[in-house]
């Protein structure tokens, strides 16, 4: 895989460089609520611009239906990128149409442009190779070189991620190189004890990575909505908590495997439970009770791990040499249910080992709750991509960057 340093050494001045970034930032209207993914691609964009490249930045945002949708416009991301660069960033109001062609043609050496949301074109996500390839052909007309730096999308077989690199000389950006280096530390020659914290809503999203980690991790700590399927599998009442009953057999098998192989699979011992899901808009005070994990009332829903579990999980993280955390362990968006996720973040900060926050909601939680992201070993920009890498899957976007 060619690096961006090698590309820069060959010379990029005057050349149009297509940077496939991940600007899929959360929005409240047109306001960006977390610009972490924009800041993550900044080193690559800035370095190319400093070297005199004409930089064309492209990304998806959200899940539009293959057609323009103002709610998913990249215009706010383009403005924020310009603020972070300290330079004007041009914006094309389409992907491969007249605006994109004119905007790119108008770039001078060292200037940057962002084209509109790639998913406004159905060819970006099409499962038909010919349709995807046709869109990649159009994108290729905008550039001379390709740099892949959207790690959060490398697990997708999309036109700008998989097909476009085959049409242009290509290299991996700084972000992808860093992400791959970190993930190798989590999958090969891991320093032990190796502790994994898994949260999030659905256990089905994490089954494959649990399956893989049962042969690699020393301890796996479970939280979030997915924990209630494990608790139910142990025969506990979970009330109206999030539950994937169809996954109980596989969860039961994983718990049995963990016991046989000596992997500590740790579940919550107490829970914050309520009959009402919190109002995340007004963040009105929540009405909850703290109960033992095997005594959740039938009319209540678990919304965060309790204080005993926070202490337990912190103790399991304390001596770790390697920690990977993916998924919040409670409804952190509400202050009354953010305590568990905050406790996990603090435990990572107090750990002397190599700590990785695995993208997605976990990364957003760290920033939302006011933690210094530079204090962690690494904060990933790609939750799904990170998980699939650790599952041992081949990621199309990384395969496409191999020479």
CSV table of C-alpha atoms in Angstrom, one decimal:
chain,number,residue,atom,x,y,z
A,1,UNK,CA,0.0,0.0,0.0
A,2,UNK,CA,1.6,3.3,-1.1
A,3,UNK,CA,1.7,5.9,1.5
A,4,UNK,CA,0.9,9.6,1.1
A,5,UNK,CA,4.5,10.4,1.9
A,6,UNK,CA,5.6,8.4,-1.2
A,7,UNK,CA,3.0,10.2,-3.3
A,8,UNK,CA,4.2,13.6,-2.1
A,9,UNK,CA,7.8,12.6,-2.8
A,10,UNK,CA,6.8,11.9,-6.4
A,11,UNK,CA,5.3,15.4,-6.6
A,12,UNK,CA,1.7,16.5,-6.6
A,13,UNK,CA,2.0,20.2,-7.4
A,14,UNK,CA,-0.5,21.2,-10.0
A,15,UNK,CA,-2.2,17.8,-9.9
A,16,UNK,CA,-5.8,17.2,-9.0
A,17,UNK,CA,-5.9,14.9,-6.0
A,18,UNK,CA,-9.2,13.2,-5.1
A,19,UNK,CA,-9.4,12.7,-1.4
A,20,UNK,CA,-12.0,10.2,-0.3
A,21,UNK,CA,-12.7,11.5,3.2
A,22,UNK,CA,-15.2,10.6,5.8
A,23,UNK,CA,-17.1,13.8,6.6
A,24,UNK,CA,-20.2,11.9,7.8
A,25,UNK,CA,-20.6,14.2,10.8
A,26,UNK,CA,-23.7,14.5,13.0
A,27,UNK,CA,-25.9,17.5,12.2
A,28,UNK,CA,-28.6,19.4,14.1
A,29,UNK,CA,-30.2,21.2,11.2
A,30,UNK,CA,-27.1,22.8,9.5
A,31,UNK,CA,-25.1,22.8,12.7
A,32,UNK,CA,-22.3,20.2,13.1
A,33,UNK,CA,-22.5,18.8,16.6
A,34,UNK,CA,-19.2,16.8,16.4
A,35,UNK,CA,-16.5,17.8,13.9
A,36,UNK,CA,-14.1,14.9,14.9
A,37,UNK,CA,-14.2,13.3,11.5
A,38,UNK,CA,-13.4,16.5,9.7
A,39,UNK,CA,-10.4,17.2,12.0
A,40,UNK,CA,-9.2,13.6,11.4
A,41,UNK,CA,-8.7,14.2,7.6
A,42,UNK,CA,-7.2,17.6,8.1
A,43,UNK,CA,-3.5,16.5,8.1
A,44,UNK,CA,-3.9,14.8,4.7
A,45,UNK,CA,-5.8,17.7,3.1
A,46,UNK,CA,-3.5,20.3,4.6
A,47,UNK,CA,-0.3,18.5,3.5
A,48,UNK,CA,-1.5,18.0,-0.1
A,49,UNK,CA,-2.5,21.7,-0.3
A,50,UNK,CA,0.8,22.8,1.1
A,51,UNK,CA,2.5,20.7,-1.6
A,52,UNK,CA,0.6,22.5,-4.3
A,53,UNK,CA,-2.0,19.9,-5.1
A,54,UNK,CA,-5.5,20.9,-6.3
A,55,UNK,CA,-7.4,19.0,-3.7
A,56,UNK,CA,-10.9,17.6,-4.4
A,57,UNK,CA,-12.5,16.3,-1.1
A,58,UNK,CA,-15.4,13.9,-1.4
A,59,UNK,CA,-17.5,12.0,1.2
A,60,UNK,CA,-21.0,10.7,2.0
A,61,UNK,CA,-23.2,12.0,4.7
A,62,UNK,CA,-26.1,10.0,6.1
A,63,UNK,CA,-28.3,7.7,4.0
A,64,UNK,CA,-30.0,9.7,1.2
A,65,UNK,CA,-31.9,7.6,-1.3
A,66,UNK,CA,-29.5,8.0,-4.2
A,67,UNK,CA,-30.8,11.5,-5.0
A,68,UNK,CA,-30.2,15.0,-3.8
A,69,UNK,CA,-31.6,15.8,-0.3
A,70,UNK,CA,-30.9,19.1,1.3
A,71,UNK,CA,-31.0,17.5,4.8
A,72,UNK,CA,-27.8,15.6,3.9
A,73,UNK,CA,-25.8,18.3,2.1
A,74,UNK,CA,-22.1,18.5,2.8
A,75,UNK,CA,-22.2,22.3,2.6
A,76,UNK,CA,-21.8,22.6,6.4
A,77,UNK,CA,-18.8,20.2,6.4
A,78,UNK,CA,-17.2,22.3,3.6
A,79,UNK,CA,-17.5,25.4,5.7
A,80,UNK,CA,-16.1,23.8,8.8
A,81,UNK,CA,-13.2,22.3,6.8
A,82,UNK,CA,-12.3,25.8,5.5
A,83,UNK,CA,-12.4,27.1,9.1
A,84,UNK,CA,-10.0,24.4,10.3
A,85,UNK,CA,-7.7,24.9,7.3
A,86,UNK,CA,-7.8,28.7,7.7
A,87,UNK,CA,-8.5,29.0,3.9
A,88,UNK,CA,-11.4,29.3,1.6
A,89,UNK,CA,-12.8,25.9,0.5
A,90,UNK,CA,-14.9,25.9,-2.7
A,91,UNK,CA,-18.1,23.9,-2.7
A,92,UNK,CA,-19.7,22.1,-5.7
A,93,UNK,CA,-23.4,21.6,-5.5
A,94,UNK,CA,-23.4,18.3,-7.3
A,95,UNK,CA,-21.1,15.3,-7.5
A,96,UNK,CA,-20.1,14.9,-11.2
A,97,UNK,CA,-22.2,17.5,-12.9
A,98,UNK,CA,-21.6,21.0,-14.2
A,99,UNK,CA,-20.9,22.5,-10.7
A,100,UNK,CA,-18.4,19.8,-9.8
A,101,UNK,CA,-16.5,20.2,-13.1
A,102,UNK,CA,-16.5,24.0,-13.0
A,103,UNK,CA,-15.4,24.1,-9.3
A,104,UNK,CA,-12.5,21.7,-9.9
A,105,UNK,CA,-11.5,23.4,-13.1
A,106,UNK,CA,-11.3,26.7,-11.2
A,107,UNK,CA,-8.9,25.4,-8.5
A,108,UNK,CA,-5.4,26.9,-8.4
A,109,UNK,CA,-2.4,25.1,-7.0
A,110,UNK,CA,-2.9,24.6,-3.2
A,111,UNK,CA,-6.6,25.2,-3.2
A,112,UNK,CA,-9.3,22.9,-1.9
A,113,UNK,CA,-12.8,22.1,-3.0
A,114,UNK,CA,-15.5,19.8,-1.6
A,115,UNK,CA,-18.0,18.2,-3.9
A,116,UNK,CA,-21.6,17.4,-2.8
A,117,UNK,CA,-22.6,14.2,-1.0
A,118,UNK,CA,-21.6,11.2,-3.1
A,119,UNK,CA,-24.7,9.3,-2.1
A,120,UNK,CA,-26.8,11.8,-4.0
A,121,UNK,CA,-25.8,9.6,-6.9
A,122,UNK,CA,-27.3,6.1,-6.9
A,123,UNK,CA,-24.1,4.8,-8.5
A,124,UNK,CA,-22.1,5.3,-5.3
A,125,UNK,CA,-23.8,2.6,-3.4
A,126,UNK,CA,-25.2,0.4,-6.2
A,127,UNK,CA,-24.7,-3.4,-5.9
A,128,UNK,CA,-24.5,-3.5,-9.7
A,129,UNK,CA,-20.8,-3.4,-10.7
A,130,UNK,CA,-21.5,-1.7,-14.0
A,131,UNK,CA,-23.6,1.1,-12.4
A,132,UNK,CA,-21.0,1.6,-9.7
A,133,UNK,CA,-18.2,1.5,-12.3
A,134,UNK,CA,-19.9,4.1,-14.5
A,135,UNK,CA,-20.1,6.5,-11.5
A,136,UNK,CA,-16.4,5.8,-10.7
A,137,UNK,CA,-15.5,6.7,-14.3
A,138,UNK,CA,-17.2,10.1,-13.9
A,139,UNK,CA,-15.5,10.7,-10.6
A,140,UNK,CA,-12.1,9.8,-12.2
A,141,UNK,CA,-12.5,12.6,-14.7
A,142,UNK,CA,-12.2,15.1,-11.8
A,143,UNK,CA,-8.8,14.0,-10.7
A,144,UNK,CA,-5.3,12.8,-11.6
A,145,UNK,CA,-4.5,11.0,-8.3
A,146,UNK,CA,-6.5,9.3,-5.6
A,147,UNK,CA,-5.9,9.3,-1.8
A,148,UNK,CA,-8.1,7.1,0.4
A,149,UNK,CA,-8.5,8.6,3.8
A,150,UNK,CA,-12.1,7.9,4.8
A,151,UNK,CA,-11.5,5.0,7.2
A,152,UNK,CA,-15.1,5.0,8.3
A,153,UNK,CA,-16.2,3.9,4.9
A,154,UNK,CA,-13.5,1.3,3.9
A,155,UNK,CA,-15.8,-1.6,4.8
A,156,UNK,CA,-18.2,-0.5,2.1
A,157,UNK,CA,-17.9,-1.7,-1.6
A,158,UNK,CA,-18.9,1.7,-2.9
A,159,UNK,CA,-17.8,3.5,-6.1
A,160,UNK,CA,-15.6,6.1,-4.5
A,161,UNK,CA,-14.1,3.6,-2.0
A,162,UNK,CA,-13.6,0.5,-4.1
A,163,UNK,CA,-13.9,1.2,-7.8
A,164,UNK,CA,-12.3,4.6,-8.1
A,165,UNK,CA,-8.8,3.7,-6.8
A,166,UNK,CA,-8.6,1.1,-9.7
A,167,UNK,CA,-8.9,4.0,-12.2
A,168,UNK,CA,-6.3,6.3,-10.8
A,169,UNK,CA,-2.8,6.1,-9.2
A,170,UNK,CA,-3.6,5.8,-5.5
A,171,UNK,CA,-2.2,6.0,-2.0
A,172,UNK,CA,-3.4,5.8,1.6
A,173,UNK,CA,-3.8,9.0,3.5
A,174,UNK,CA,-2.4,9.7,7.0
A,175,UNK,CA,-5.6,8.7,8.8
A,176,UNK,CA,-6.0,5.3,7.1
A,177,UNK,CA,-2.3,4.5,7.7
A,178,UNK,CA,-2.7,5.4,11.4
A,179,UNK,CA,-6.0,3.4,11.8
A,180,UNK,CA,-4.5,0.3,10.2
A,181,UNK,CA,-1.4,0.5,12.4
A,182,UNK,CA,-3.6,0.7,15.5
A,183,UNK,CA,-5.8,-2.2,14.5
A,184,UNK,CA,-2.8,-4.4,14.0
A,185,UNK,CA,-1.9,-3.7,17.6
A,186,UNK,CA,-5.3,-5.0,18.6
A,187,UNK,CA,-5.1,-8.2,16.4
A,188,UNK,CA,-1.5,-9.3,16.3
A,189,UNK,CA,1.2,-9.4,19.0
A,190,UNK,CA,-1.3,-7.9,21.5
A,191,UNK,CA,0.1,-6.8,24.9
A,192,UNK,CA,-1.7,-8.4,27.8
A,193,UNK,CA,-3.9,-8.3,29.7
A,194,UNK,CA,-6.1,-7.4,26.7
A,195,UNK,CA,-9.5,-6.0,27.8
A,196,UNK,CA,-12.4,-5.3,25.4
A,197,UNK,CA,-15.4,-3.2,26.4
A,198,UNK,CA,-18.4,-3.6,24.1
A,199,UNK,CA,-21.6,-1.5,24.3
A,200,UNK,CA,-24.2,-0.2,22.0
A,201,UNK,CA,-27.8,-1.1,21.3
A,202,UNK,CA,-27.9,-4.4,19.5
A,203,UNK,CA,-26.0,-7.5,20.4
A,204,UNK,CA,-26.4,-8.7,16.8
A,205,UNK,CA,-24.1,-5.9,15.7
A,206,UNK,CA,-21.3,-7.3,17.9
A,207,UNK,CA,-21.7,-11.1,17.6
A,208,UNK,CA,-19.0,-11.5,14.9
A,209,UNK,CA,-16.4,-9.5,16.8
A,210,UNK,CA,-17.2,-11.3,20.1
A,211,UNK,CA,-16.8,-14.6,18.3
A,212,UNK,CA,-13.3,-13.5,17.1
A,213,UNK,CA,-12.3,-11.9,20.4
A,214,UNK,CA,-13.2,-15.0,22.4
A,215,UNK,CA,-9.9,-16.4,21.1
A,216,UNK,CA,-7.9,-13.3,21.6
A,217,UNK,CA,-9.1,-11.1,24.6
A,218,UNK,CA,-8.5,-11.8,28.2
A,219,UNK,CA,-11.6,-10.0,29.4
A,220,UNK,CA,-14.8,-8.8,27.6
A,221,UNK,CA,-17.0,-6.3,29.4
A,222,UNK,CA,-20.5,-6.0,28.2
A,223,UNK,CA,-22.7,-2.9,28.5
A,224,UNK,CA,-25.4,-0.9,26.7
A,225,UNK,CA,-28.6,-2.3,25.3
A,226,UNK,CA,-26.8,-5.4,24.1
A,227,UNK,CA,-26.3,-6.4,27.8
A,228,UNK,CA,-29.9,-7.3,28.3
A,229,UNK,CA,-29.8,-10.2,25.9
A,230,UNK,CA,-26.9,-11.6,27.9
A,231,UNK,CA,-28.8,-11.1,31.1
A,232,UNK,CA,-31.9,-12.7,29.7
A,233,UNK,CA,-29.8,-15.7,28.5
A,234,UNK,CA,-28.8,-16.1,32.2
A,235,UNK,CA,-32.4,-16.4,33.1
A,236,UNK,CA,-32.8,-12.8,34.6
A,237,UNK,CA,-35.9,-10.6,34.2
A,238,UNK,CA,-35.0,-7.6,32.0
A,239,UNK,CA,-38.4,-5.9,32.0
A,240,UNK,CA,-39.0,-3.8,28.9
A,241,UNK,CA,-35.3,-3.4,28.2
A,242,UNK,CA,-33.9,-3.7,24.7
A,243,UNK,CA,-33.9,-7.4,23.9
A,244,UNK,CA,-33.0,-9.5,20.9
A,245,UNK,CA,-34.6,-12.7,22.0
A,246,UNK,CA,-33.7,-14.6,18.8
A,247,UNK,CA,-30.0,-14.1,19.7
A,248,UNK,CA,-30.2,-15.8,23.1
A,249,UNK,CA,-29.0,-19.2,21.8
A,250,UNK,CA,-25.8,-17.8,20.3
A,251,UNK,CA,-25.2,-15.5,23.3
A,252,UNK,CA,-25.6,-18.6,25.6
A,253,UNK,CA,-23.1,-20.5,23.4
A,254,UNK,CA,-20.6,-17.6,23.7
A,255,UNK,CA,-20.9,-17.5,27.5
A,256,UNK,CA,-20.2,-21.2,27.6
A,257,UNK,CA,-17.2,-20.9,25.3
A,258,UNK,CA,-15.8,-18.0,27.4
A,259,UNK,CA,-16.0,-20.2,30.5
A,260,UNK,CA,-14.3,-23.1,28.9
A,261,UNK,CA,-11.5,-21.0,27.4
A,262,UNK,CA,-10.8,-18.9,30.5
A,263,UNK,CA,-12.0,-15.6,29.0
A,264,UNK,CA,-13.7,-13.4,31.5
A,265,UNK,CA,-17.0,-12.4,30.0
A,266,UNK,CA,-18.3,-9.8,32.5
A,267,UNK,CA,-21.9,-8.6,32.7
A,268,UNK,CA,-23.4,-5.7,34.7
A,269,UNK,CA,-24.2,-6.4,38.3
A,270,UNK,CA,-26.5,-3.3,38.7
A,271,UNK,CA,-28.6,-1.2,36.4
A,272,UNK,CA,-30.3,2.2,36.2
A,273,UNK,CA,-33.9,1.4,35.1
A,274,UNK,CA,-36.9,3.5,34.3
A,275,UNK,CA,-40.4,3.1,33.0
A,276,UNK,CA,-39.8,6.1,30.6
A,277,UNK,CA,-37.2,6.6,28.0
A,278,UNK,CA,-35.5,9.9,28.6
A,279,UNK,CA,-36.3,13.1,26.7
A,280,UNK,CA,-33.1,13.7,24.8
A,281,UNK,CA,-34.2,17.0,23.4
A,282,UNK,CA,-35.0,18.9,26.7
A,283,UNK,CA,-33.0,16.5,28.9
A,284,UNK,CA,-35.6,16.8,31.6
A,285,UNK,CA,-34.7,15.1,34.9
A,286,UNK,CA,-35.1,11.3,34.6
A,287,UNK,CA,-37.1,9.2,37.0
A,288,UNK,CA,-35.1,6.0,37.6
A,289,UNK,CA,-34.2,3.4,40.2
A,290,UNK,CA,-30.9,1.6,40.7
A,291,UNK,CA,-31.5,-2.2,40.9
A,292,UNK,CA,-29.4,-5.4,40.8
A,293,UNK,CA,-29.0,-6.7,37.3
A,294,UNK,CA,-31.1,-9.7,38.1
A,295,UNK,CA,-33.9,-7.7,39.6
A,296,UNK,CA,-35.0,-5.3,36.9
A,297,UNK,CA,-38.7,-4.5,37.4
A,298,UNK,CA,-41.1,-5.9,34.8
A,299,UNK,CA,-42.3,-2.5,33.8
A,300,UNK,CA,-38.9,-0.8,33.6
A,301,UNK,CA,-36.1,-0.5,31.0
A,302,UNK,CA,-32.4,-0.6,31.7
A,303,UNK,CA,-30.7,2.6,30.5
A,304,UNK,CA,-27.3,2.6,32.1
A,305,UNK,CA,-24.9,0.5,34.1
A,306,UNK,CA,-25.1,1.2,37.9
A,307,UNK,CA,-22.4,2.4,40.3
A,308,UNK,CA,-21.3,-1.1,41.4
A,309,UNK,CA,-20.8,-2.1,37.7
A,310,UNK,CA,-18.9,1.1,37.1
A,311,UNK,CA,-16.5,0.2,39.9
A,312,UNK,CA,-16.3,-3.4,38.7
A,313,UNK,CA,-15.5,-2.5,35.1
A,314,UNK,CA,-12.9,0.1,36.2
A,315,UNK,CA,-11.1,-2.6,38.2
A,316,UNK,CA,-11.1,-5.0,35.2
A,317,UNK,CA,-9.5,-2.2,33.1
A,318,UNK,CA,-7.0,-1.0,35.6
A,319,UNK,CA,-4.2,-3.4,34.9
A,320,UNK,CA,-4.8,-3.8,31.2
A,321,UNK,CA,-1.9,-3.4,28.7
A,322,UNK,CA,-4.3,-3.1,25.8
A,323,UNK,CA,-7.9,-1.8,25.9
A,324,UNK,CA,-10.4,-1.6,23.0
A,325,UNK,CA,-13.7,0.1,23.7
A,326,UNK,CA,-16.6,0.2,21.2
A,327,UNK,CA,-20.1,1.4,22.1
A,328,UNK,CA,-21.5,3.5,25.0
A,329,UNK,CA,-22.8,1.5,28.0
A,330,UNK,CA,-25.8,3.7,28.5
A,331,UNK,CA,-27.9,6.5,27.0
A,332,UNK,CA,-25.1,8.9,27.4
A,333,UNK,CA,-27.0,11.7,25.5
A,334,UNK,CA,-29.0,12.3,28.7
A,335,UNK,CA,-27.0,13.5,31.7
A,336,UNK,CA,-28.7,11.1,34.1
A,337,UNK,CA,-27.6,8.1,32.1
A,338,UNK,CA,-24.2,9.3,31.1
A,339,UNK,CA,-22.5,8.1,34.3
A,340,UNK,CA,-21.6,4.7,33.0
A,341,UNK,CA,-20.1,5.8,29.8
A,342,UNK,CA,-18.1,8.5,31.7
A,343,UNK,CA,-16.9,5.9,34.1
A,344,UNK,CA,-15.5,3.7,31.2
A,345,UNK,CA,-13.8,6.7,29.7
A,346,UNK,CA,-12.2,7.6,33.0
A,347,UNK,CA,-11.1,4.0,33.5
A,348,UNK,CA,-9.3,4.2,30.2
A,349,UNK,CA,-7.6,7.4,31.1
A,350,UNK,CA,-6.4,5.9,34.4
A,351,UNK,CA,-5.0,2.9,32.6
A,352,UNK,CA,-1.3,2.9,31.8
A,353,UNK,CA,-1.9,0.6,28.8
A,354,UNK,CA,-2.6,1.3,25.1
A,355,UNK,CA,-6.2,2.5,24.9
A,356,UNK,CA,-8.3,2.6,21.8
A,357,UNK,CA,-11.8,4.2,21.5
A,358,UNK,CA,-13.4,2.4,18.6
A,359,UNK,CA,-15.2,5.1,16.7
A,360,UNK,CA,-18.9,5.8,16.1
A,361,UNK,CA,-20.9,6.6,19.2
A,362,UNK,CA,-18.0,5.9,21.5
A,363,UNK,CA,-15.9,8.6,20.0
A,364,UNK,CA,-18.8,11.0,20.0
A,365,UNK,CA,-19.5,10.2,23.6
A,366,UNK,CA,-15.9,11.0,24.6
A,367,UNK,CA,-16.1,14.4,23.0
A,368,UNK,CA,-19.7,15.1,24.1
A,369,UNK,CA,-18.8,14.3,27.8
A,370,UNK,CA,-15.9,16.7,27.7
A,371,UNK,CA,-12.9,14.3,27.8
A,372,UNK,CA,-9.6,15.3,26.3
A,373,UNK,CA,-9.4,13.0,23.2
A,374,UNK,CA,-5.6,13.4,23.1
A,375,UNK,CA,-5.4,11.6,26.4
A,376,UNK,CA,-6.4,8.3,24.9
A,377,UNK,CA,-4.1,6.2,22.9
A,378,UNK,CA,-6.2,6.5,19.8
A,379,UNK,CA,-9.8,7.5,18.9
A,380,UNK,CA,-10.9,5.7,15.8
A,381,UNK,CA,-13.1,7.4,13.1
A,382,UNK,CA,-14.7,4.1,12.0
A,383,UNK,CA,-16.8,2.0,14.3
A,384,UNK,CA,-18.1,-0.4,11.7
A,385,UNK,CA,-14.8,-0.6,9.8
A,386,UNK,CA,-12.9,-1.2,13.0
A,387,UNK,CA,-15.2,-4.0,14.1
A,388,UNK,CA,-15.0,-5.7,10.7
A,389,UNK,CA,-11.2,-5.5,10.6
A,390,UNK,CA,-11.1,-7.1,14.1
A,391,UNK,CA,-13.5,-9.8,12.8
A,392,UNK,CA,-10.8,-10.7,10.3
A,393,UNK,CA,-12.8,-9.6,7.2
A,394,UNK,CA,-11.2,-8.1,4.1
A,395,UNK,CA,-12.2,-4.5,3.8
A,396,UNK,CA,-12.9,-3.4,0.2
A,397,UNK,CA,-11.5,0.1,0.7
A,398,UNK,CA,-8.2,-1.2,2.0
A,399,UNK,CA,-7.9,-4.0,-0.6
A,400,UNK,CA,-8.4,-1.3,-3.3
A,401,UNK,CA,-5.4,0.7,-2.0
A,402,UNK,CA,-3.1,-2.3,-2.2
A,403,UNK,CA,-0.7,-2.2,-5.2
